[in-house]
Tab-separated table of C-alpha atoms and ligand atoms in Angstrom:
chain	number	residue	atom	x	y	z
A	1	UNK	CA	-134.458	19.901	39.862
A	2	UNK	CA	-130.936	21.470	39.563
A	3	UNK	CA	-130.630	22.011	43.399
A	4	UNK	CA	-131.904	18.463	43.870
A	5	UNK	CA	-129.786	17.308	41.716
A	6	UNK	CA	-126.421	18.649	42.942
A	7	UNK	CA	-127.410	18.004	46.434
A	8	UNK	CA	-127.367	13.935	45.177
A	9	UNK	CA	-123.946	14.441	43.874
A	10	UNK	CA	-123.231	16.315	47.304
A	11	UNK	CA	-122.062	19.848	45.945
A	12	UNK	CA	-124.126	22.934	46.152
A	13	UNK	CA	-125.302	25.031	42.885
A	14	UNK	CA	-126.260	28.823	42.404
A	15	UNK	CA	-127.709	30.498	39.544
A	16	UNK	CA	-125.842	33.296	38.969
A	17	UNK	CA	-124.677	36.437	36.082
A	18	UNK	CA	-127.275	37.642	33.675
A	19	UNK	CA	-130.428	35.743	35.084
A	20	UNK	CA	-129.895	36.976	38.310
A	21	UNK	CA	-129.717	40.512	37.200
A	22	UNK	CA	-132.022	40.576	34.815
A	23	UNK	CA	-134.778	39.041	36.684
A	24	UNK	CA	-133.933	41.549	39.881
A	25	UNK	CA	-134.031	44.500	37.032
A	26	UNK	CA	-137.394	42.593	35.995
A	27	UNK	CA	-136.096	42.949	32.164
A	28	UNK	CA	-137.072	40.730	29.321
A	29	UNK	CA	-137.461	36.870	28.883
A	30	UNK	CA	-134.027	35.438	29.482
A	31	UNK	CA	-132.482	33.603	26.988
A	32	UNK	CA	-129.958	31.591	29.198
A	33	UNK	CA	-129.195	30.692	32.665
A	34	UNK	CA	-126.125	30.633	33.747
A	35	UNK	CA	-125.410	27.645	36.535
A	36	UNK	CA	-122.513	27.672	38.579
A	37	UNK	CA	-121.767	24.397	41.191
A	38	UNK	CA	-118.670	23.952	43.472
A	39	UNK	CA	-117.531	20.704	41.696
A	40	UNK	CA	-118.104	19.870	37.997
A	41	UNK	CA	-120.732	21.424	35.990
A	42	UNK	CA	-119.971	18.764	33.066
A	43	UNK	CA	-120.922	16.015	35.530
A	44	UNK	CA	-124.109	18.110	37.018
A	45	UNK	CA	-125.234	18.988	33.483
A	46	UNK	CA	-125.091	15.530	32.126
A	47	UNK	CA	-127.614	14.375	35.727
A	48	UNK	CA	-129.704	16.782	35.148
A	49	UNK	CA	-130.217	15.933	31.105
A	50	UNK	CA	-131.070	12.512	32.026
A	51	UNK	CA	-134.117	13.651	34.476
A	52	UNK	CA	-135.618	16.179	32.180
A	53	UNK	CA	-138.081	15.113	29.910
A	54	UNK	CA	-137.024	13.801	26.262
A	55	UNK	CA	-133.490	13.733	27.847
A	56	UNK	CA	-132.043	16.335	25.827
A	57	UNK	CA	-128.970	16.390	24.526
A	58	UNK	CA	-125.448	17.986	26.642
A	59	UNK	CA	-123.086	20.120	24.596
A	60	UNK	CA	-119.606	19.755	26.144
A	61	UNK	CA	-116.656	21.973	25.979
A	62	UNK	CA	-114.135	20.214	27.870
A	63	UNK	CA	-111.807	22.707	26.892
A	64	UNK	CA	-113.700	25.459	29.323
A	65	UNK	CA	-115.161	22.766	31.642
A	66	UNK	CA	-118.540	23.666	30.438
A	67	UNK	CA	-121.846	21.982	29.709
A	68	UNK	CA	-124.954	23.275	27.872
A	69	UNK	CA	-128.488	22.337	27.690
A	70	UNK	CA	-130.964	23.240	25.581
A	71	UNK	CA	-134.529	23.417	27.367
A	72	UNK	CA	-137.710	24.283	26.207
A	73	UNK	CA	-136.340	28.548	25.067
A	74	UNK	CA	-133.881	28.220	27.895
A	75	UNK	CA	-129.996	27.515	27.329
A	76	UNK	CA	-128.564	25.676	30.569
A	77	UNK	CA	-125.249	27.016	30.884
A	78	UNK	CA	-123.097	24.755	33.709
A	79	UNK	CA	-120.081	25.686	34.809
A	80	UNK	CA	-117.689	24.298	38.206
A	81	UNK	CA	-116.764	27.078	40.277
A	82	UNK	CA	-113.183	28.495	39.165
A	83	UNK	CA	-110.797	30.601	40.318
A	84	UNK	CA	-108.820	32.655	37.219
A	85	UNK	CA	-105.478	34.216	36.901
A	86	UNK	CA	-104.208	35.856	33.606
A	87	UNK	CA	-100.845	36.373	32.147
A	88	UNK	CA	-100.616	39.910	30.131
A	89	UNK	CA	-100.529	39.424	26.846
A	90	UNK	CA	-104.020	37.048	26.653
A	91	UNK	CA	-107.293	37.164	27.954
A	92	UNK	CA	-107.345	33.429	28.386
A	93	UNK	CA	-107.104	33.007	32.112
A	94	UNK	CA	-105.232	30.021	33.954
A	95	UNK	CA	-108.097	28.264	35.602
A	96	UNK	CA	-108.119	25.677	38.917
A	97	UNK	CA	-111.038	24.705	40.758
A	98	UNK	CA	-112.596	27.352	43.444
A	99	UNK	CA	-114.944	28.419	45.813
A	100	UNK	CA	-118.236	30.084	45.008
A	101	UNK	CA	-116.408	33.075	46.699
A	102	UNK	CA	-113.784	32.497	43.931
A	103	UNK	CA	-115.819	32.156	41.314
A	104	UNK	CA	-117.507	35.925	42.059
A	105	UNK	CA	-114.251	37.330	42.250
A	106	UNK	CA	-113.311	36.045	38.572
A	107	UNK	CA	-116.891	37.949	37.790
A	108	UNK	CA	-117.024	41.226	35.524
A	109	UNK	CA	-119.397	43.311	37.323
A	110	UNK	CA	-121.216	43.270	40.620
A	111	UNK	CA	-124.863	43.081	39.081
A	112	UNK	CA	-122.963	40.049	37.341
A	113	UNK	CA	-121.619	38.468	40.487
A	114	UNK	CA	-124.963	38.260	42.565
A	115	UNK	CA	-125.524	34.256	43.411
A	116	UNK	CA	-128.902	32.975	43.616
A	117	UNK	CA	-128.589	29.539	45.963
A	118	UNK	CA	-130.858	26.758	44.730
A	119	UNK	CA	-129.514	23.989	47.699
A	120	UNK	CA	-132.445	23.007	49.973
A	121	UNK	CA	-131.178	24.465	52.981
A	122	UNK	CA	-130.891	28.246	51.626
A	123	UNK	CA	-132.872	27.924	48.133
A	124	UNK	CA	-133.297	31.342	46.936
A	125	UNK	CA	-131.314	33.159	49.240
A	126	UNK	CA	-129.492	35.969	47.400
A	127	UNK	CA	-125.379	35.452	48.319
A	128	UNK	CA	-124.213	39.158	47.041
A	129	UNK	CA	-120.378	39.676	48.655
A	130	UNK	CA	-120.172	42.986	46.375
A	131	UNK	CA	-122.864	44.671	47.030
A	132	UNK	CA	-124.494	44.304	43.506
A	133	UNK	CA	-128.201	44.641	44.648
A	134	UNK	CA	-127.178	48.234	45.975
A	135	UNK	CA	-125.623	49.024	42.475
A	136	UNK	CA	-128.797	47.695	40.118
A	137	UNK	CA	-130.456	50.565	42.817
A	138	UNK	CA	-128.051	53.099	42.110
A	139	UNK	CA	-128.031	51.722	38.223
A	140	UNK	CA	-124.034	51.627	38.377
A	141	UNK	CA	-121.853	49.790	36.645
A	142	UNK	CA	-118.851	48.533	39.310
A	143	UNK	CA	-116.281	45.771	39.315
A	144	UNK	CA	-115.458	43.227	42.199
A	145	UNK	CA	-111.933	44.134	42.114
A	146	UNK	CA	-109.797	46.546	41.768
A	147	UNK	CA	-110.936	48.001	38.009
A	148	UNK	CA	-107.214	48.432	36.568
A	149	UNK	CA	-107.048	44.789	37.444
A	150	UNK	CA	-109.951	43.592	36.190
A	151	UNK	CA	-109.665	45.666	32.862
A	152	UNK	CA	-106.163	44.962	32.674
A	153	UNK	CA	-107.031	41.148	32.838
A	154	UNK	CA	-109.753	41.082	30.228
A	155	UNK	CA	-109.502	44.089	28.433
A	156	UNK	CA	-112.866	42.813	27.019
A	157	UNK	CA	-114.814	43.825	29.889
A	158	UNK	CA	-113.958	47.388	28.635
A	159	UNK	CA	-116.290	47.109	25.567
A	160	UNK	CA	-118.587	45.222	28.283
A	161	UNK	CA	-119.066	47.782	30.628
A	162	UNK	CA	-120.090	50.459	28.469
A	163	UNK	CA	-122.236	47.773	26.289
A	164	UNK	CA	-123.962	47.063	30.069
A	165	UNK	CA	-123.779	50.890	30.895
A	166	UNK	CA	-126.337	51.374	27.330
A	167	UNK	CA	-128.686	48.836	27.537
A	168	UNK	CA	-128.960	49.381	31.043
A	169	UNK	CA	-129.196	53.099	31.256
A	170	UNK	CA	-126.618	52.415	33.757
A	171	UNK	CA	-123.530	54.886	34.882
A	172	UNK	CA	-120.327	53.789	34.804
A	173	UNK	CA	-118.200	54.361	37.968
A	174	UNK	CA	-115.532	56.975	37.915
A	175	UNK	CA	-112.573	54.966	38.953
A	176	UNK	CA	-113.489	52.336	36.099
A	177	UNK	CA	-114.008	54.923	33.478
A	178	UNK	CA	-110.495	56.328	34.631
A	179	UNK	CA	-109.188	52.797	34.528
A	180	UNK	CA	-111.231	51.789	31.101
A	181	UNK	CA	-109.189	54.958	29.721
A	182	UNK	CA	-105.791	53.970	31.211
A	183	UNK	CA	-105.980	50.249	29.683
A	184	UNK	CA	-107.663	51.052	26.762
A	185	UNK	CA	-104.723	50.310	24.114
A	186	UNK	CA	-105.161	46.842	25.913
A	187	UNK	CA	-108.328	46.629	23.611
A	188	UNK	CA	-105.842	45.339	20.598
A	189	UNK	CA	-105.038	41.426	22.920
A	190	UNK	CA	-109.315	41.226	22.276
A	191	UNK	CA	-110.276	39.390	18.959
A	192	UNK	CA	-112.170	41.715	16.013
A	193	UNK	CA	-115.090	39.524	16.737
A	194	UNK	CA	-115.598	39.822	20.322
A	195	UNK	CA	-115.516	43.561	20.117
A	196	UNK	CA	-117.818	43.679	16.973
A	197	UNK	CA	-120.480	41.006	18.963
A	198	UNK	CA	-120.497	44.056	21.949
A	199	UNK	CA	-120.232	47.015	19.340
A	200	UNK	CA	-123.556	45.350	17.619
A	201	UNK	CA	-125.246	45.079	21.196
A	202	UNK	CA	-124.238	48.367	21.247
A	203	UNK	CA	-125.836	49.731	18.257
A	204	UNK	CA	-129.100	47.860	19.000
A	205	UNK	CA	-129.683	49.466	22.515
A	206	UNK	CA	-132.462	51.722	22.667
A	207	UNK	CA	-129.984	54.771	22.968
A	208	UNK	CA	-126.991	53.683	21.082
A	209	UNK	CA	-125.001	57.477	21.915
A	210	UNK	CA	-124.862	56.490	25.278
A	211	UNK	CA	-122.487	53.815	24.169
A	212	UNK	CA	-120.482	55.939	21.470
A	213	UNK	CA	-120.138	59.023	24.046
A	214	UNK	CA	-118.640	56.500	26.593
A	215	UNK	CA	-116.479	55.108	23.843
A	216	UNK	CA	-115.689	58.482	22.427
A	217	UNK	CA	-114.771	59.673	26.197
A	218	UNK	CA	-112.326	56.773	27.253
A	219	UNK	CA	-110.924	57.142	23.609
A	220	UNK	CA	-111.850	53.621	22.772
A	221	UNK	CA	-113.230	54.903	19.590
A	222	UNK	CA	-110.519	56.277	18.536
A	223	UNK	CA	-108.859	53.072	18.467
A	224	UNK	CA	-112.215	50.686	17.222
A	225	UNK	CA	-113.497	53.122	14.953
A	226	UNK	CA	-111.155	56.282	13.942
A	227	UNK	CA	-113.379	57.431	10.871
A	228	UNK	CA	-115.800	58.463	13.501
A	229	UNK	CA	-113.858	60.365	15.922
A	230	UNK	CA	-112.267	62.475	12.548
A	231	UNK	CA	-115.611	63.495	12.458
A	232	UNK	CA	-115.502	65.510	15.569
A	233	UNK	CA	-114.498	68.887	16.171
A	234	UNK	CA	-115.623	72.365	14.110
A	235	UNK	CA	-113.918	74.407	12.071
A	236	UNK	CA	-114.026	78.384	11.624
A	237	UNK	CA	-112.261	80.137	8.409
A	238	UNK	CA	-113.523	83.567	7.740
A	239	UNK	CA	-116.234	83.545	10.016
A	240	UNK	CA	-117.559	80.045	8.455
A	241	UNK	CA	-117.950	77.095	10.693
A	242	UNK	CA	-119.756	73.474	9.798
A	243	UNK	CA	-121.654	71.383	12.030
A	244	UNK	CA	-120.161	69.057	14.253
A	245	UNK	CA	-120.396	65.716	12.208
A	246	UNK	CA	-119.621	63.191	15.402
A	247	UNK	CA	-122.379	64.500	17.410
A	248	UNK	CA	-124.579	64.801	14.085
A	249	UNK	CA	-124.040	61.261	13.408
A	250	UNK	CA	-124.984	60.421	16.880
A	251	UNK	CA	-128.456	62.089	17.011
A	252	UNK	CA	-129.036	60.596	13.546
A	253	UNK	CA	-128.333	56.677	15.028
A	254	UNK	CA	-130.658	57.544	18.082
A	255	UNK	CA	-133.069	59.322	15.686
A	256	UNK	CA	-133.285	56.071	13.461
A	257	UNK	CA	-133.315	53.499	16.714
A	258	UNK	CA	-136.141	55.006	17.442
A	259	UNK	CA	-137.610	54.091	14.251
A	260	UNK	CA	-136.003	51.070	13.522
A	261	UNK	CA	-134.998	47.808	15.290
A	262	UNK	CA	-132.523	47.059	11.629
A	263	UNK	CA	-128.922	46.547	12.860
A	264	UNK	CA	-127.883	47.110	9.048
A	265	UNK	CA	-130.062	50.297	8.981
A	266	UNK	CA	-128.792	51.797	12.362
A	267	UNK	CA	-125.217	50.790	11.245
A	268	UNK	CA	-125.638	52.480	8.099
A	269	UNK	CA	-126.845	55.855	10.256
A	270	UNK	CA	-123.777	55.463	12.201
A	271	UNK	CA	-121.231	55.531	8.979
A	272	UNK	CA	-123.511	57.936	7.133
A	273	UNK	CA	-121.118	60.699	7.238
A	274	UNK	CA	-117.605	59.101	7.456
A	275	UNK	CA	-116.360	60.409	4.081
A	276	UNK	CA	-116.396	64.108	5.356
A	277	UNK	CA	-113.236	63.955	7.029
A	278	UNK	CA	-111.434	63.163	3.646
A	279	UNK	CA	-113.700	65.644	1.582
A	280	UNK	CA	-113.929	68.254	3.789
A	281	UNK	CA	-112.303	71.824	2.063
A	282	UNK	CA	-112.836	75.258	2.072
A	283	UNK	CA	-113.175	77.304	-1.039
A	284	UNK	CA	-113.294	81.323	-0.573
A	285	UNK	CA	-116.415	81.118	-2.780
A	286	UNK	CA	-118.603	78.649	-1.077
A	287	UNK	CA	-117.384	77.710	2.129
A	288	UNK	CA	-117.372	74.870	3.609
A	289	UNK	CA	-117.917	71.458	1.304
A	290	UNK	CA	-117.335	67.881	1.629
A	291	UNK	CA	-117.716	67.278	-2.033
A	292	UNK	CA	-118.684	63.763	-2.903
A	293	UNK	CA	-118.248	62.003	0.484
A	294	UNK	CA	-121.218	59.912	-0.307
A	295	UNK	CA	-119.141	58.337	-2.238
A	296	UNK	CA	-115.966	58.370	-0.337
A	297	UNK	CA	-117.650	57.347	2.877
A	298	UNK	CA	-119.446	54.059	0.729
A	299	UNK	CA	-115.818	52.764	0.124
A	300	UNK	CA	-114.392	53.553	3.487
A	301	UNK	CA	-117.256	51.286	4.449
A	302	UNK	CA	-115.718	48.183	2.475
A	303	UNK	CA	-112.252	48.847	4.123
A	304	UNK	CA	-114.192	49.558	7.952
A	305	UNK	CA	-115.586	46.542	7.271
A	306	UNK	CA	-112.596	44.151	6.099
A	307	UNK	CA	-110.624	45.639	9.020
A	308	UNK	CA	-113.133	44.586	11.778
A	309	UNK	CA	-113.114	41.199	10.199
A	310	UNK	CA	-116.938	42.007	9.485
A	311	UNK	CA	-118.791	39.301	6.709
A	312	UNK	CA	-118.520	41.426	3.463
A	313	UNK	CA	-121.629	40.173	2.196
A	314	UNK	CA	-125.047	41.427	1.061
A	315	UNK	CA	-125.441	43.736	4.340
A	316	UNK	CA	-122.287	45.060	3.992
A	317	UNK	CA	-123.493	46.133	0.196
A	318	UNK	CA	-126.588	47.410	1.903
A	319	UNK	CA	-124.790	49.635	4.001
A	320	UNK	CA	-122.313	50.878	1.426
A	321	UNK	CA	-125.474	51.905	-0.341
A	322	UNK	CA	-127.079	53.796	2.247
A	323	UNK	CA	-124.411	55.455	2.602
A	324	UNK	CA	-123.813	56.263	-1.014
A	325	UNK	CA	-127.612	57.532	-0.546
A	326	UNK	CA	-126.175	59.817	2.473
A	327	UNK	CA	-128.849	58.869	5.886
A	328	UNK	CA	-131.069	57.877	3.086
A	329	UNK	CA	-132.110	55.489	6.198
A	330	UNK	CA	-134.053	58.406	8.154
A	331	UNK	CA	-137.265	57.424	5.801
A	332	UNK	CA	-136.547	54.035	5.113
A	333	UNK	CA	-139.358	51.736	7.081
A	334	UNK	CA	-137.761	48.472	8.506
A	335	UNK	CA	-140.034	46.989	5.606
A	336	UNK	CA	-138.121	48.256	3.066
A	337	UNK	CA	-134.615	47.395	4.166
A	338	UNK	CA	-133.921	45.244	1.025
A	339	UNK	CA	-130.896	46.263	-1.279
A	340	UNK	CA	-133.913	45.677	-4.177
A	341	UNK	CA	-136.152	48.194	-1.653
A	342	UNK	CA	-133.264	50.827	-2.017
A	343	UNK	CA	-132.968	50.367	-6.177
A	344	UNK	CA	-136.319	50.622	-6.119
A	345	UNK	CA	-136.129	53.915	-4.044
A	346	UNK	CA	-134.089	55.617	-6.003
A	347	UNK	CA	-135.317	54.455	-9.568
A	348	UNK	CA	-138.832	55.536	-8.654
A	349	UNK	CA	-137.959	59.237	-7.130
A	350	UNK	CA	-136.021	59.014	-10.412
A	351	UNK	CA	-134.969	62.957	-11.359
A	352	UNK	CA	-136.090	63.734	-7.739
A	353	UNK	CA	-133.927	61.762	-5.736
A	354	UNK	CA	-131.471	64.391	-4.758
A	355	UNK	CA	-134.733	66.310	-2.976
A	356	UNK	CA	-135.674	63.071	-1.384
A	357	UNK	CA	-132.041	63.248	-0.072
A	358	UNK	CA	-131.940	66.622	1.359
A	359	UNK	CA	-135.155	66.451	2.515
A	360	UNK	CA	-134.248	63.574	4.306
A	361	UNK	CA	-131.187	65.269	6.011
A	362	UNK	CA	-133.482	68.191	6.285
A	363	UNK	CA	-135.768	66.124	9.081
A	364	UNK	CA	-132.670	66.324	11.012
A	365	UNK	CA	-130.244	69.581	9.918
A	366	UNK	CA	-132.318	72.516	8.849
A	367	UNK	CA	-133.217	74.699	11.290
A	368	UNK	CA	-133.675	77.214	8.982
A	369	UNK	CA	-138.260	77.686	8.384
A	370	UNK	CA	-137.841	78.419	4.956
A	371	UNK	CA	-135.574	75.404	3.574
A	372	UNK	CA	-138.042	73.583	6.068
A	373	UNK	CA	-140.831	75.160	4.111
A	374	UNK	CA	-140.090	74.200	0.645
A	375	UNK	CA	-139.026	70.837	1.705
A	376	UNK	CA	-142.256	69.929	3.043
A	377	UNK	CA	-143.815	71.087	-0.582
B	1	ATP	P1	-126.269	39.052	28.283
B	1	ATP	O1	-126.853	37.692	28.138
B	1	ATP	O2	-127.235	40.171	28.242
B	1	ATP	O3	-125.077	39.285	27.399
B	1	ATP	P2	-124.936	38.090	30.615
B	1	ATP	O4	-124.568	38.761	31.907
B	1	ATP	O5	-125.700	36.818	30.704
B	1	ATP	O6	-125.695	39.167	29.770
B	1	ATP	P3	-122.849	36.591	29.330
B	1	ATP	O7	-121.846	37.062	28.338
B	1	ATP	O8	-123.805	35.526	28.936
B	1	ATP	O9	-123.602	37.900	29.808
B	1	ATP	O10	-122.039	36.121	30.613
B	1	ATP	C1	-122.642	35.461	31.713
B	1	ATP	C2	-121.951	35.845	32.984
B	1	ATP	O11	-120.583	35.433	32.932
B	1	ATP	C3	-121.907	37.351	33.239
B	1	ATP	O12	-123.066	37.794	33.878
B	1	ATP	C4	-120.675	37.482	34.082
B	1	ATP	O13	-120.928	37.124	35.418
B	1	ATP	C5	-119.749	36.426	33.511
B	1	ATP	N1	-118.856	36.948	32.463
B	1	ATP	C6	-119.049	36.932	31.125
B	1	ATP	N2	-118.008	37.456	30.474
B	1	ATP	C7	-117.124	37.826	31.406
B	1	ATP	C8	-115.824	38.403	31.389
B	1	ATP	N3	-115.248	38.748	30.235
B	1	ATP	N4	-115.192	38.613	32.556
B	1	ATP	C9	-115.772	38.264	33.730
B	1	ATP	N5	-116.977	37.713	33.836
B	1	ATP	C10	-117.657	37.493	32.702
């Protein structure tokens, strides 16, 4: 109906971006299509609402030249074909009207830039000037362009690439990692939101470390989310050492995904151990201790929070508290992720709630058969 339609108003259409991919990588039910015509796609989408049954109803955006439909489950997303250049210090582009040619070029990635045609005279031919089938084959993660252009332009496409690079299982190509790491105090032009909406997608992926090892390696991390990279690094005084608390917390958040789909949960397994950086000392007595960073690490929540412009609201309590209960979340069924589930948690174990803690941690930490031993008692 699209192609039809176009080929009335005598332009040419292509589905293109995430559907493409997606249905190429035979992943999921998609959510959106993504429709991209050489002319307008505010014009296209309103033809095309007027021949589909119950003529639903076209959200404009005249501001992006954009047009939405909502479809049965599907979101019709029309757009003309543009051509984009940026100045430096924003991430809005300057737009004019383009070729489909153009309009891949403006494109993040080349499993984002494949073109499916939907005109009679090539309908679904693939039009693929980068290449992209060969990277969904080689599961790589590649730009059009040059990267430190394409970086440098929309810094966003940073967080985007390694989002992509751990849902997909997909590598990330040297010279874009090199460029992500170059550009990566560019990250500040991109609004809180933006990066929290790809930091979330990150934390839901199957295998959310792949994400914060990427982030930790181009020193992203650093910048997004400092309380986790103080975590890093080991310590030896008099022979002592202490475990590596970044790439604890990161087995923890995979251990949990694994467990639980809970954003609030898996976020809470991420911040779990932030107050050890502040409380960590070393007394000649008993060696290393982090005294109190349960508590600690639930207020540097609040602040982590406030400063990524994150809703301080009921999860945000939720998480404080799991955190006050220290990876409580390791036993914690997605049922009972409630803030009344965790009261009720710890006024039931009652005098025993500091085992249910360590034996918690213990699933994870001891190594050690007889601490395993008497926890399972
Ligand atoms: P998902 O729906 O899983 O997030 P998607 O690829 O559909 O994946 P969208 O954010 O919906 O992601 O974007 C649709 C398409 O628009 C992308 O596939 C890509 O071609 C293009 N795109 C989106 N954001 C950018 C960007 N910042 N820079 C360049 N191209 C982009």
């Amino acid at each position: 109906l699209i192609g039809e339609t176009s080929q009335e108003l005598g332009t040419d259409s292509y589905v293109i971006g995430g559907f493409v991919r997606d249905y190429l990588l035979k992943r999921g039910t998609p959510k959106d299509i993504d429709i991209v015509t050489i002319g307008s796609g505010i014009e296209l989408a309103k033809k095309v609402a007027s021949k589909l049954k119950g003529k639903p109803q076209v959200s404009i955006f005249k501001n992006f030249g954009t047009a939405m439909i909502k479809h049965q489950e599907l979101e019709l997303e029309f757009v003309g074909a543009r051509k984009e250049s940026y100045h430096h210090d924003s991430r809005k582009p300057v737009v004019e009207d383009g070729s489909l040619e153009d309009d891949q070029n403006r494109r993040d990635f080349t499993i984002n830039a494949i073109a499916l045609a939907l005109n009679q005279l090539n309908y679904g031919q693939l039009l693929d000037p980068f290449n992209g089938l060969g990277d969904l084959e080689k599961k790589l993660i590649r730009t059009p362009l040059e990267p430190s252009i394409t970086y440098s332009d929309d810094p966003l496409r940073m967080m985007r690439a390694i989002r992509f690079a751990t849902q997909l299982d997909f590598t990330i190509e040297l010279k874009s990692l090199q460029a992500i790491t170059e550009n990566k105090e560019r990250i500040k032009i991109v609004s809180k939101e933006r990066i929290i909406d790809e930091l979330h997608k990150i934390i839901l992926s199957k295998k959310p470390s792949i994400g914060f090892k990427l982030l930790h390696q181009t020193s992203l991390l650093h910048i997004i989310l400092p309380e986790l990279t103080a975590l890093q690094g080991i310590e030896e005084i008099e022979g002592q050492r202490h475990k590596d608390n970044f790439w604890h917390t990161l087995e923890v958040v995979d251990n949990i995904s694994e467990n639980t789909d809970n954003l609030w949960l898996r976020w809470a397994a991420l911040l779990h151990d932030i107050g050890k950086a502040p409380t960590k000392r070393f007394h000649k007595k008993n060696g290393w201790t982090f005294h109190a960073h349960e508590f600690v690490g639930s207020k540097m929540v609040y602040k982590l929070f406030k400063r990524l412009r994150m809703p301080l609201n009921d999860k945000m309590k939720f998480v404080q508290k799991m955190v006050l209960m220290s990876s409580r979340p390791i036993i914690l069924s997605e049922d009972h992720v409630t803030d009344s589930a965790v009261r009720r948690l710890v006024f039931d174990a009652g005098e025993y709630v500091e085992d249910l803690m360590t034996l918690c941690e213990a699933d994870i930490t001891t190594k050690n058969p007889r601490k395993q031993r008497k926890y399972k008692n």
